[in-house]
Short mmCIF file of C-alpha atoms and ligand atoms in Angstrom, two decimals:
data_model
loop_
_atom_site.label_atom_id
_atom_site.label_comp_id
_atom_site.label_asym_id
_atom_site.label_seq_id
_atom_site.Cartn_x
_atom_site.Cartn_y
_atom_site.Cartn_z
CA MET A 1 116.30 94.49 84.26
CA VAL A 2 115.95 95.40 87.81
CA ALA A 3 113.17 93.28 89.72
CA SER A 4 112.96 91.54 93.27
CA GLU A 5 111.60 88.59 92.35
CA ALA A 6 112.31 85.82 89.30
CA THR A 7 111.60 82.50 88.56
CA PRO A 8 113.55 79.69 88.90
CA PHE A 9 114.94 81.57 91.61
CA ILE A 10 112.49 82.95 93.94
CA LYS A 11 108.52 83.23 93.36
CA THR A 12 105.72 84.70 95.12
CA GLY A 13 103.30 86.16 92.68
CA GLY A 14 102.83 87.12 88.57
CA LEU A 15 106.24 89.28 88.57
CA ALA A 16 108.41 86.06 88.94
CA ASP A 17 106.83 84.65 85.58
CA VAL A 18 107.77 88.02 84.27
CA VAL A 19 111.04 88.59 84.67
CA GLY A 20 112.26 84.67 84.49
CA SER A 21 110.36 84.41 80.93
CA LEU A 22 110.75 88.28 78.98
CA PRO A 23 114.32 88.26 79.27
CA PRO A 24 115.54 84.75 77.44
CA GLU A 25 112.16 85.62 75.10
CA LEU A 26 114.25 89.27 74.00
CA LYS A 27 117.67 87.08 74.28
CA THR A 28 116.03 85.60 70.92
CA LEU A 29 115.19 88.58 69.30
CA GLY A 30 118.48 89.88 69.73
CA GLN A 31 118.22 92.09 72.84
CA GLU A 32 121.57 91.85 75.13
CA VAL A 33 119.63 91.90 78.42
CA ALA A 34 120.54 91.00 82.12
CA VAL A 35 118.80 90.77 85.41
CA VAL A 36 119.50 92.13 88.86
CA LEU A 37 117.82 90.18 91.85
CA PRO A 38 117.68 90.00 95.37
CA TRP A 39 119.56 86.43 97.11
CA TYR A 40 116.92 85.61 99.43
CA ARG A 41 117.39 83.19 102.23
CA GLY A 42 114.45 81.20 100.33
CA ALA A 43 115.96 81.81 96.93
CA ARG A 44 117.20 78.26 94.65
CA VAL A 45 119.98 79.15 93.00
CA PRO A 46 120.86 76.55 90.58
CA GLU A 47 124.44 77.37 89.86
CA SER A 48 126.33 80.64 89.98
CA ARG A 49 129.50 82.40 90.96
CA PRO A 50 130.90 85.17 92.70
CA VAL A 51 131.85 88.12 90.31
CA LEU A 52 132.17 90.94 92.56
CA GLY A 53 133.36 91.23 96.38
CA PRO A 54 132.46 91.22 98.76
CA ALA A 55 132.70 94.81 99.50
CA PRO A 56 130.70 97.31 101.13
CA LEU A 57 127.52 98.57 99.42
CA TRP A 58 126.23 102.42 100.49
CA VAL A 59 122.59 103.03 100.98
CA GLY A 60 122.70 106.36 102.54
CA GLN A 61 125.30 106.59 105.46
CA SER A 62 125.02 103.04 106.29
CA SER A 63 127.50 99.58 103.99
CA TYR A 64 126.68 96.66 103.85
CA GLN A 65 129.08 93.29 103.03
CA ALA A 66 127.61 92.96 99.60
CA ARG A 67 128.10 90.26 96.75
CA LEU A 68 127.77 90.09 93.61
CA HIS A 69 126.83 86.49 91.65
CA VAL A 70 126.15 85.36 88.39
CA SER A 71 123.89 82.58 87.31
CA GLU A 72 123.23 82.13 83.49
CA VAL A 73 119.22 80.99 82.78
CA ARG A 74 118.61 80.25 79.05
CA ALA A 75 121.35 82.43 78.23
CA VAL A 76 120.91 85.51 80.48
CA PRO A 77 123.04 86.37 83.28
CA TYR A 78 121.06 86.91 86.24
CA TYR A 79 123.12 88.62 88.86
CA LEU A 80 122.14 87.48 92.56
CA VAL A 81 122.52 90.75 95.27
CA GLU A 82 123.95 88.68 98.34
CA CYS A 83 123.93 91.13 101.12
CA PRO A 84 123.14 89.10 104.20
CA GLU A 85 121.87 91.30 106.61
CA VAL A 86 119.16 92.98 104.21
CA PHE A 87 118.20 89.61 102.51
CA ASP A 88 118.92 86.63 104.44
CA ARG A 89 115.30 86.47 106.52
CA ASP A 90 112.44 84.37 106.08
CA GLY A 91 110.13 86.39 104.04
CA LEU A 92 110.74 88.44 100.89
CA TYR A 93 108.97 91.19 102.15
CA SER A 94 107.86 90.65 105.30
CA PRO A 95 108.00 88.05 107.59
CA PRO A 96 105.44 85.72 108.24
CA GLU A 97 104.02 87.81 111.34
CA GLY A 98 104.66 91.74 111.14
CA GLN A 99 106.52 93.78 108.83
CA PHE A 100 110.11 94.78 107.89
CA PRO A 101 110.72 97.95 109.08
CA ASP A 102 113.80 98.44 107.08
CA ASN A 103 112.09 97.65 102.94
CA HIS A 104 113.45 101.14 102.10
CA VAL A 105 116.55 100.22 102.43
CA ARG A 106 115.97 96.70 101.42
CA PHE A 107 116.00 97.69 97.94
CA ALA A 108 117.38 100.78 97.81
CA ALA A 109 120.02 98.20 98.12
CA LEU A 110 119.07 96.45 95.38
CA CYS A 111 118.71 99.30 93.75
CA LYS A 112 122.31 100.37 94.26
CA ALA A 113 124.02 97.13 93.47
CA ALA A 114 122.13 97.23 90.18
CA LEU A 115 123.54 100.64 89.41
CA LEU A 116 127.11 98.71 90.49
CA VAL A 117 126.15 95.99 87.80
CA ALA A 118 125.20 98.55 85.16
CA ARG A 119 128.84 100.61 85.88
CA ARG A 120 131.16 97.40 86.27
CA LEU A 121 129.52 94.38 84.75
CA PHE A 122 127.33 94.87 81.97
CA ARG A 123 126.82 98.73 80.35
CA THR A 124 123.40 99.55 79.77
CA ASP A 125 121.46 101.32 77.31
CA ILE A 126 118.17 101.28 79.05
CA LEU A 127 117.74 100.16 82.93
CA HIS A 128 114.26 98.57 83.58
CA CYS A 129 113.15 98.26 86.67
CA HIS A 130 110.00 96.19 88.08
CA ASP A 131 108.01 97.71 90.77
CA TRP A 132 108.48 99.85 93.58
CA GLN A 133 111.51 97.97 94.40
CA ALA A 134 113.17 99.19 91.48
CA ALA A 135 111.68 102.62 91.49
CA LEU A 136 114.55 104.14 93.43
CA ILE A 137 116.79 103.65 89.98
CA PRO A 138 115.36 106.49 87.93
CA ILE A 139 115.18 108.48 90.96
CA TYR A 140 118.24 108.56 91.92
CA LEU A 141 118.38 108.88 88.28
CA ARG A 142 116.98 111.81 87.97
CA SER A 143 118.51 113.22 91.30
CA VAL A 144 121.37 112.26 93.18
CA LEU A 145 123.06 111.00 90.12
CA ALA A 146 121.63 113.46 87.50
CA ARG A 147 125.37 114.24 86.64
CA ASP A 148 126.97 111.19 86.92
CA PRO A 149 128.88 109.99 83.67
CA ALA A 150 128.62 106.74 83.82
CA PHE A 151 124.44 107.13 83.55
CA LEU A 152 124.69 110.17 80.82
CA GLY A 153 121.87 109.27 78.13
CA VAL A 154 120.98 105.79 80.14
CA LYS A 155 116.80 105.66 79.67
CA THR A 156 114.60 104.36 82.42
CA LEU A 157 111.34 102.47 82.13
CA LEU A 158 109.24 101.41 84.89
CA THR A 159 106.55 98.65 84.27
CA VAL A 160 103.96 98.43 87.22
CA HIS A 161 102.85 95.22 87.79
CA ASN A 162 100.28 96.41 90.27
CA LEU A 163 99.46 100.14 91.08
CA GLY A 164 98.46 98.72 94.49
CA TYR A 165 101.70 98.36 95.68
CA GLN A 166 103.57 101.81 96.01
CA GLY A 167 106.47 101.45 97.97
CA VAL A 168 105.14 104.33 100.58
CA PHE A 169 107.46 105.39 103.43
CA ALA A 170 108.21 108.29 106.01
CA LYS A 171 109.67 111.43 105.14
CA TYR A 172 112.72 111.00 107.64
CA GLU A 173 113.55 107.68 105.88
CA LEU A 174 114.96 109.83 102.74
CA ALA A 175 118.83 110.31 104.11
CA GLY A 176 118.21 106.14 104.89
CA MET A 177 117.69 105.72 100.93
CA GLY A 178 120.38 108.21 99.97
CA LEU A 179 118.61 110.70 98.84
CA ASP A 180 117.61 114.25 100.22
CA GLU A 181 114.38 116.60 100.10
CA SER A 182 114.78 117.57 96.59
CA ILE A 183 112.86 114.85 95.16
CA PHE A 184 109.84 115.62 98.44
CA HIS A 185 107.72 118.04 96.25
CA PRO A 186 103.83 117.06 95.22
CA GLY A 187 106.02 117.23 91.81
CA PHE A 188 108.35 113.97 92.05
CA ALA A 189 107.66 111.44 94.88
CA GLU A 190 106.34 113.76 98.03
CA PHE A 191 102.97 112.15 98.42
CA LEU A 192 100.56 113.32 101.07
CA GLY A 193 103.56 113.80 103.64
CA ASP A 194 104.94 110.94 102.59
CA VAL A 195 107.82 109.44 100.20
CA ASN A 196 106.22 107.36 97.39
CA LEU A 197 108.85 105.33 95.73
CA LEU A 198 106.58 104.11 92.59
CA LYS A 199 105.39 107.95 92.37
CA GLY A 200 108.27 108.91 92.21
CA GLY A 201 109.37 106.16 89.54
CA ILE A 202 106.54 107.01 87.33
CA ALA A 203 107.60 110.82 87.64
CA ALA A 204 111.11 110.33 86.53
CA SER A 205 111.29 106.92 84.22
CA ASP A 206 111.42 108.13 80.39
CA ALA A 207 108.22 105.69 80.14
CA ILE A 208 106.23 103.43 82.17
CA SER A 209 104.62 100.50 80.72
CA THR A 210 101.82 98.06 82.70
CA VAL A 211 101.37 94.73 81.80
CA SER A 212 97.56 95.00 79.87
CA ARG A 213 96.22 97.51 77.56
CA ALA A 214 93.36 97.78 79.45
CA TYR A 215 94.78 98.15 83.06
CA ALA A 216 96.89 100.76 81.41
CA ARG A 217 94.00 103.04 80.29
CA GLU A 218 91.79 101.96 83.68
CA ILE A 219 95.06 103.27 85.90
CA GLN A 220 94.41 106.46 84.63
CA THR A 221 90.79 106.84 85.83
CA PRO A 222 90.55 107.50 89.93
CA ASP A 223 88.21 104.15 90.59
CA TYR A 224 91.58 102.11 89.39
CA GLY A 225 94.14 104.31 89.44
CA CYS A 226 94.78 104.33 93.71
CA ARG A 227 94.84 107.81 93.70
CA LEU A 228 98.46 108.20 91.21
CA ASP A 229 96.06 108.29 88.77
CA GLY A 230 96.25 112.31 87.88
CA LEU A 231 99.97 111.60 87.55
CA LEU A 232 99.58 108.63 85.11
CA ARG A 233 97.27 110.87 82.89
CA GLU A 234 100.40 113.41 82.68
CA ARG A 235 102.35 110.55 81.90
CA ALA A 236 99.98 109.61 79.45
CA ASP A 237 102.28 109.49 76.57
CA ALA A 238 104.79 107.83 78.19
CA LEU A 239 102.77 104.60 79.43
CA TYR A 240 102.46 101.82 77.40
CA GLY A 241 100.14 98.53 77.86
CA ILE A 242 102.08 95.15 77.01
CA LEU A 243 99.94 91.93 77.88
CA ASN A 244 102.31 89.70 79.84
CA GLY A 245 103.28 86.64 78.11
CA VAL A 246 102.96 83.16 79.69
CA ASP A 247 106.15 80.31 79.54
CA TYR A 248 104.33 77.74 77.36
CA SER A 249 107.42 75.15 78.35
CA VAL A 250 105.94 75.42 81.89
CA TRP A 251 102.35 75.91 81.42
CA ASN A 252 101.62 73.18 78.80
CA PRO A 253 99.02 70.07 79.17
CA GLU A 254 101.13 67.94 76.77
CA THR A 255 103.93 67.74 78.56
CA ASP A 256 103.64 69.07 81.96
CA PRO A 257 105.48 66.89 84.21
CA HIS A 258 103.03 67.61 87.51
CA ILE A 259 99.97 65.97 86.35
CA ALA A 260 98.49 62.68 86.30
CA ALA A 261 97.76 62.30 82.40
CA ASN A 262 99.10 64.81 79.67
CA TYR A 263 96.09 65.95 77.05
CA SER A 264 96.31 68.18 74.17
CA ALA A 265 93.62 69.66 71.87
CA ALA A 266 93.27 66.69 69.47
CA ASP A 267 93.66 63.88 72.67
CA LEU A 268 91.77 65.38 75.90
CA ARG A 269 91.04 61.82 77.00
CA GLY A 270 93.66 62.62 80.11
CA LYS A 271 91.62 65.33 81.38
CA ALA A 272 89.37 63.30 82.95
CA VAL A 273 92.48 61.85 84.40
CA CYS A 274 93.42 65.08 85.69
CA LYS A 275 89.94 65.55 87.36
CA ALA A 276 89.87 62.23 89.15
CA ASP A 277 93.41 62.94 90.34
CA LEU A 278 92.39 66.13 91.87
CA LEU A 279 89.08 65.04 93.46
CA LYS A 280 91.09 62.23 94.72
CA ARG A 281 93.62 64.49 96.50
CA MET A 282 92.12 67.55 97.08
CA GLY A 283 89.49 64.48 99.19
CA LEU A 284 86.59 65.63 97.16
CA PRO A 285 84.21 62.73 96.43
CA GLY A 286 84.68 60.37 93.30
CA GLU A 287 80.79 60.93 91.89
CA ALA A 288 82.42 64.96 91.49
CA ALA A 289 83.79 63.26 88.33
CA HIS A 290 80.21 63.87 86.67
CA ARG A 291 79.48 67.35 87.96
CA PRO A 292 81.58 70.74 86.51
CA LEU A 293 84.87 71.52 89.04
CA ILE A 294 85.63 75.50 89.65
CA GLY A 295 89.03 75.74 89.98
CA ILE A 296 90.53 78.92 92.04
CA VAL A 297 94.50 79.03 92.64
CA SER A 298 95.40 83.01 93.71
CA ARG A 299 97.02 85.15 96.51
CA PHE A 300 93.89 85.66 99.06
CA THR A 301 93.54 89.54 98.83
CA GLY A 302 90.75 92.12 98.54
CA GLN A 303 91.91 92.18 95.15
CA LYS A 304 90.93 89.01 94.05
CA GLY A 305 87.53 89.60 94.34
CA PHE A 306 86.87 86.52 96.82
CA ASP A 307 84.17 88.97 98.95
CA LEU A 308 81.70 88.84 95.94
CA LEU A 309 82.30 84.58 95.86
CA GLU A 310 81.51 84.83 99.72
CA GLU A 311 78.56 86.74 98.74
CA ALA A 312 77.38 84.68 96.06
CA ALA A 313 78.04 80.95 97.96
CA GLY A 314 74.43 80.35 97.43
CA VAL A 315 75.37 79.35 94.04
CA LEU A 316 77.30 76.73 94.95
CA HIS A 317 74.84 75.54 97.59
CA SER A 318 71.48 75.10 95.08
CA GLU A 319 73.72 74.39 92.01
CA ASP A 320 75.26 70.92 90.98
CA VAL A 321 78.97 72.13 91.34
CA SER A 322 82.49 71.30 92.77
CA LEU A 323 85.01 73.75 93.53
CA VAL A 324 88.55 73.58 94.58
CA ALA A 325 90.72 76.41 95.86
CA LEU A 326 94.84 77.00 96.29
CA GLY A 327 95.89 80.22 97.86
CA ALA A 328 97.09 82.06 100.78
CA GLY A 329 96.93 85.13 102.05
CA GLU A 330 95.06 87.30 104.35
CA ARG A 331 93.19 85.72 106.99
CA ARG A 332 89.31 86.35 106.18
CA TYR A 333 89.94 85.32 102.98
CA GLU A 334 91.59 82.09 103.86
CA ASP A 335 88.96 81.68 106.59
CA PHE A 336 86.10 81.90 104.19
CA PHE A 337 87.34 79.26 101.96
CA ARG A 338 87.73 76.83 105.03
CA SER A 339 84.53 77.47 105.89
CA LEU A 340 83.29 76.89 102.69
CA ALA A 341 85.18 73.53 102.77
CA ALA A 342 83.71 72.68 106.31
CA HIS A 343 79.75 73.33 105.34
CA LEU A 344 79.71 71.99 102.01
CA PRO A 345 82.25 68.92 103.09
CA GLU A 346 81.35 66.56 99.88
CA LYS A 347 81.48 69.73 97.43
CA VAL A 348 84.17 72.18 98.14
CA ALA A 349 87.80 71.31 99.09
CA VAL A 350 90.75 74.34 100.00
CA ARG A 351 94.47 74.03 100.63
CA ILE A 352 95.76 76.63 102.05
CA GLY A 353 99.22 77.58 101.44
CA TYR A 354 101.14 78.06 98.19
CA ASP A 355 102.21 74.94 95.92
CA ASP A 356 103.66 74.70 92.21
CA PRO A 357 102.29 71.43 91.37
CA LEU A 358 99.30 71.31 92.95
CA SER A 359 98.55 74.74 90.93
CA HIS A 360 99.44 72.66 88.17
CA GLN A 361 96.91 70.10 88.75
CA ILE A 362 93.84 72.34 89.36
CA GLU A 363 94.31 73.79 86.01
CA ALA A 364 94.84 70.21 84.23
CA GLY A 365 91.52 68.83 86.70
CA SER A 366 89.57 72.23 86.26
CA ASP A 367 86.59 72.22 84.57
CA LEU A 368 86.23 76.05 85.15
CA PHE A 369 88.74 78.87 86.45
CA LEU A 370 87.05 81.40 88.66
CA MET A 371 89.04 85.28 88.54
CA PRO A 372 86.59 87.44 89.58
CA SER A 373 89.38 90.10 90.65
CA ARG A 374 88.24 93.68 91.60
CA TYR A 375 91.26 94.57 89.31
CA GLU A 376 93.68 92.87 87.77
CA PRO A 377 96.68 94.42 85.58
CA CYS A 378 97.08 90.92 84.21
CA GLY A 379 96.67 87.78 85.57
CA LEU A 380 98.17 84.92 84.60
CA ASN A 381 96.15 82.41 85.44
CA GLN A 382 93.38 82.52 82.88
CA ILE A 383 95.89 82.61 80.51
CA TYR A 384 96.83 79.26 81.45
CA SER A 385 93.63 78.13 82.15
CA LEU A 386 92.34 78.68 78.71
CA ARG A 387 95.34 76.12 77.57
CA TYR A 388 94.18 73.88 79.85
CA GLY A 389 90.99 73.87 78.84
CA ALA A 390 89.68 75.32 82.14
CA VAL A 391 86.94 77.76 80.89
CA PRO A 392 87.81 81.38 82.47
CA VAL A 393 84.78 82.95 84.38
CA VAL A 394 86.15 85.84 84.66
CA ARG A 395 85.24 89.76 85.94
CA ALA A 396 86.33 92.44 82.88
CA THR A 397 89.19 93.94 83.85
CA GLY A 398 92.35 94.85 83.10
CA GLY A 399 94.21 91.84 81.40
CA LEU A 400 91.35 89.43 82.02
CA ASP A 401 88.78 91.71 80.39
CA ASP A 402 91.54 91.57 77.36
CA THR A 403 92.56 87.80 77.21
CA ILE A 404 88.75 86.38 77.37
CA ASP A 405 85.92 87.22 75.28
CA SER A 406 82.77 85.19 74.73
CA SER A 407 83.96 82.59 72.74
CA THR A 408 86.75 81.11 75.34
CA GLY A 409 85.41 82.15 78.78
CA PHE A 410 82.56 84.17 80.87
CA LYS A 411 82.77 87.87 81.69
CA PHE A 412 81.00 89.77 83.96
CA GLU A 413 81.64 93.49 84.19
CA ASP A 414 79.91 95.13 87.49
CA TYR A 415 81.75 94.56 90.78
CA SER A 416 78.67 92.61 92.17
CA ALA A 417 77.63 89.18 93.90
CA ARG A 418 74.51 89.38 91.60
CA ALA A 419 77.08 89.75 88.14
CA LEU A 420 79.06 86.64 89.25
CA ALA A 421 76.60 84.60 89.60
CA ALA A 422 74.56 85.30 86.99
CA ALA A 423 78.11 84.54 84.71
CA LEU A 424 78.63 80.98 86.74
CA ARG A 425 75.45 80.35 86.70
CA ALA A 426 75.96 80.78 82.25
CA ALA A 427 78.50 78.61 82.59
CA LEU A 428 77.28 75.79 83.96
CA ALA A 429 74.72 76.13 81.72
CA ALA A 430 77.00 75.98 79.05
CA TYR A 431 78.76 73.01 80.76
CA ALA A 432 75.03 71.15 80.54
CA ASN A 433 75.68 71.05 76.87
CA PRO A 434 78.99 68.91 75.65
CA GLY A 435 79.09 70.02 72.16
CA GLU A 436 79.25 74.05 73.22
CA TRP A 437 81.62 73.03 76.19
CA ARG A 438 84.22 71.51 73.84
CA ARG A 439 83.69 74.09 71.39
CA LEU A 440 84.78 76.70 74.22
CA MET A 441 87.27 74.83 75.25
CA LEU A 442 89.26 74.20 72.16
CA ASN A 443 88.71 77.75 71.31
CA GLY A 444 90.30 78.62 74.42
CA MET A 445 93.71 75.74 73.80
CA ALA A 446 94.30 77.05 70.66
CA LYS A 447 94.77 80.80 71.85
CA ASP A 448 98.28 81.76 71.98
CA TYR A 449 99.65 83.87 74.50
CA SER A 450 103.25 82.89 74.32
CA TRP A 451 105.82 85.57 75.08
CA ARG A 452 106.91 86.21 71.38
CA LYS A 453 104.81 89.02 70.57
CA SER A 454 104.65 90.62 73.77
CA ALA A 455 108.98 90.54 73.62
CA ALA A 456 109.01 92.40 70.81
CA GLU A 457 106.50 95.00 71.92
CA TYR A 458 109.22 94.89 74.75
CA ALA A 459 111.89 95.74 72.00
CA GLY A 460 109.83 98.11 70.10
CA LEU A 461 109.48 100.06 73.58
CA TYR A 462 113.05 99.90 73.39
CA ARG A 463 114.48 101.05 70.52
CA ARG A 464 112.07 103.71 71.10
CA LEU A 465 114.07 104.87 74.03
CA ALA A 466 117.41 104.23 73.06
CA PRO A 467 117.48 104.53 69.46
CA GLU A 468 121.64 105.49 69.08
CA SER A 469 122.15 102.10 71.23
CA ARG A 470 125.10 100.09 69.69
CA PRO A 471 124.22 96.70 68.98
CA GLY A 472 126.77 93.58 70.21
CA PRO A 473 127.67 92.15 73.46
CA LYS A 474 127.99 94.77 76.58
CA THR A 475 129.31 92.38 78.77
CA SER A 476 132.65 92.38 80.68
CA THR A 477 132.88 90.17 83.47
P1 ADP B 501 99.10 88.04 91.41
O1 ADP B 501 100.81 88.24 90.39
O2 ADP B 501 98.70 89.24 91.02
O3 ADP B 501 99.74 86.80 92.44
P2 ADP B 501 99.41 86.69 88.70
O4 ADP B 501 97.95 85.69 87.90
O5 ADP B 501 99.75 87.73 87.90
O6 ADP B 501 98.65 87.00 90.09
O7 ADP B 501 99.95 85.57 88.52
C1 ADP B 501 100.03 84.77 89.81
C2 ADP B 501 100.97 83.56 90.32
O8 ADP B 501 101.06 82.71 91.17
C3 ADP B 501 100.97 82.50 89.03
O9 ADP B 501 101.33 81.30 88.11
C4 ADP B 501 100.03 81.35 89.82
O10 ADP B 501 100.06 80.24 89.21
C5 ADP B 501 100.73 81.72 91.01
N1 ADP B 501 100.14 81.28 92.38
C6 ADP B 501 98.94 82.12 92.96
N2 ADP B 501 99.45 81.82 94.43
C7 ADP B 501 99.79 80.08 93.97
C8 ADP B 501 99.86 79.67 95.34
N3 ADP B 501 98.98 79.68 96.67
N4 ADP B 501 100.42 78.31 94.90
C9 ADP B 501 101.03 78.21 94.06
N5 ADP B 501 101.06 79.03 93.19
C10 ADP B 501 100.20 80.18 93.42
#
């Protein structure tokens, strides 16, 4: 697998959770799997040993000093690409302000290093690439490396975690990525005069997957296809939807070390302790313990649908309810949440930033969990919420639609403030009925979205792609 982030090393979003938990689960199913990741400045690497280099890593006409290290996590080797010129910076994809002008080179370096791992350290039958940052791999294999004997018969799977991020660069950057104009046509990586790496990856991969069945359907339509719906329809036979699993060793109220009291479906008493603790932490009054508490943990981007909450904020004024939100991202949404908290200090508290323990405390302390996403490839927080007894209120899209039903939460279809307000009011009405509420919570807590089933689906897809793969270890460090 090749990806730009993975827990426990570095995380900005759901991709990291997937690349941190799917490989160990595949391993338990008998797959041999290794992962290649950048070694960013901010990465936390528990233990590692150097395995290759320092040596020049060629990307186009330039070479960068690089060294490969391996760190084993739950019996899976994670190869970390130490290449200070491109990865030793503040920020993964952009600096705190502005942009990195050389992301095409940075992630080309990741892909080149991954191919080096496949050549020298971990022979592979399948290169499973995640998102545009790894999409150069199938592009190289179908172009400049098409005749390279090291990769003859090697299959590629590209998993799209979010079609909204495509890796688009100017045509003159082709050479900088080690590519020539042969890929620059509408049937491959060209898109409206630019180079689109995700598009090229979708065109070049043996199979494509995305992270829920509903999203796999949706992205074949103009509304959700981010202008690649035509290509995705063409590739429909090779397009799969496999729901992300969650790691219940990390997200489990029975054992979670971050929360004020542990609890379970059999004994919910700890949840009230968590709620009181959360209110206190966020500076909300103790009396709020008697009101329903809505939780939000999210990146603050247009995708997440908070413009609907902005329009439906009247519900927070008129209803007896509190809200805690944790997130960071676009200034516009950060300002909205700040001003909401300023207008309703007794009811609303917000923390701008990234805070892993607090995200657990919000799941544990909240009664409801709000995700009004415009689109949501899979979404993890609603699945965590189920296990924590925080009843999800979600827009019926992508993975939210696939994981929540009327026995576990509240869904609305229409992307409108009115539909959101109606779903919230329905949830608040249900909360007023303790028996009904308890049933919703317990139904959700009993759901099992662990990786086992989804990892088995990936393993099935790998077998379909490479039926002749030889069993047994392939490592040769
Ligand atoms: P996405 O990948 O689009 O951000 P997901 O729901 O798939 O959305 O995954 C988000 C992951 O990132 C979850 O594990 C969530 O807890 C975490 N997360 C998002 N924002 C924050 C934040 N501000 N602080 C802590 N964790 C966050």
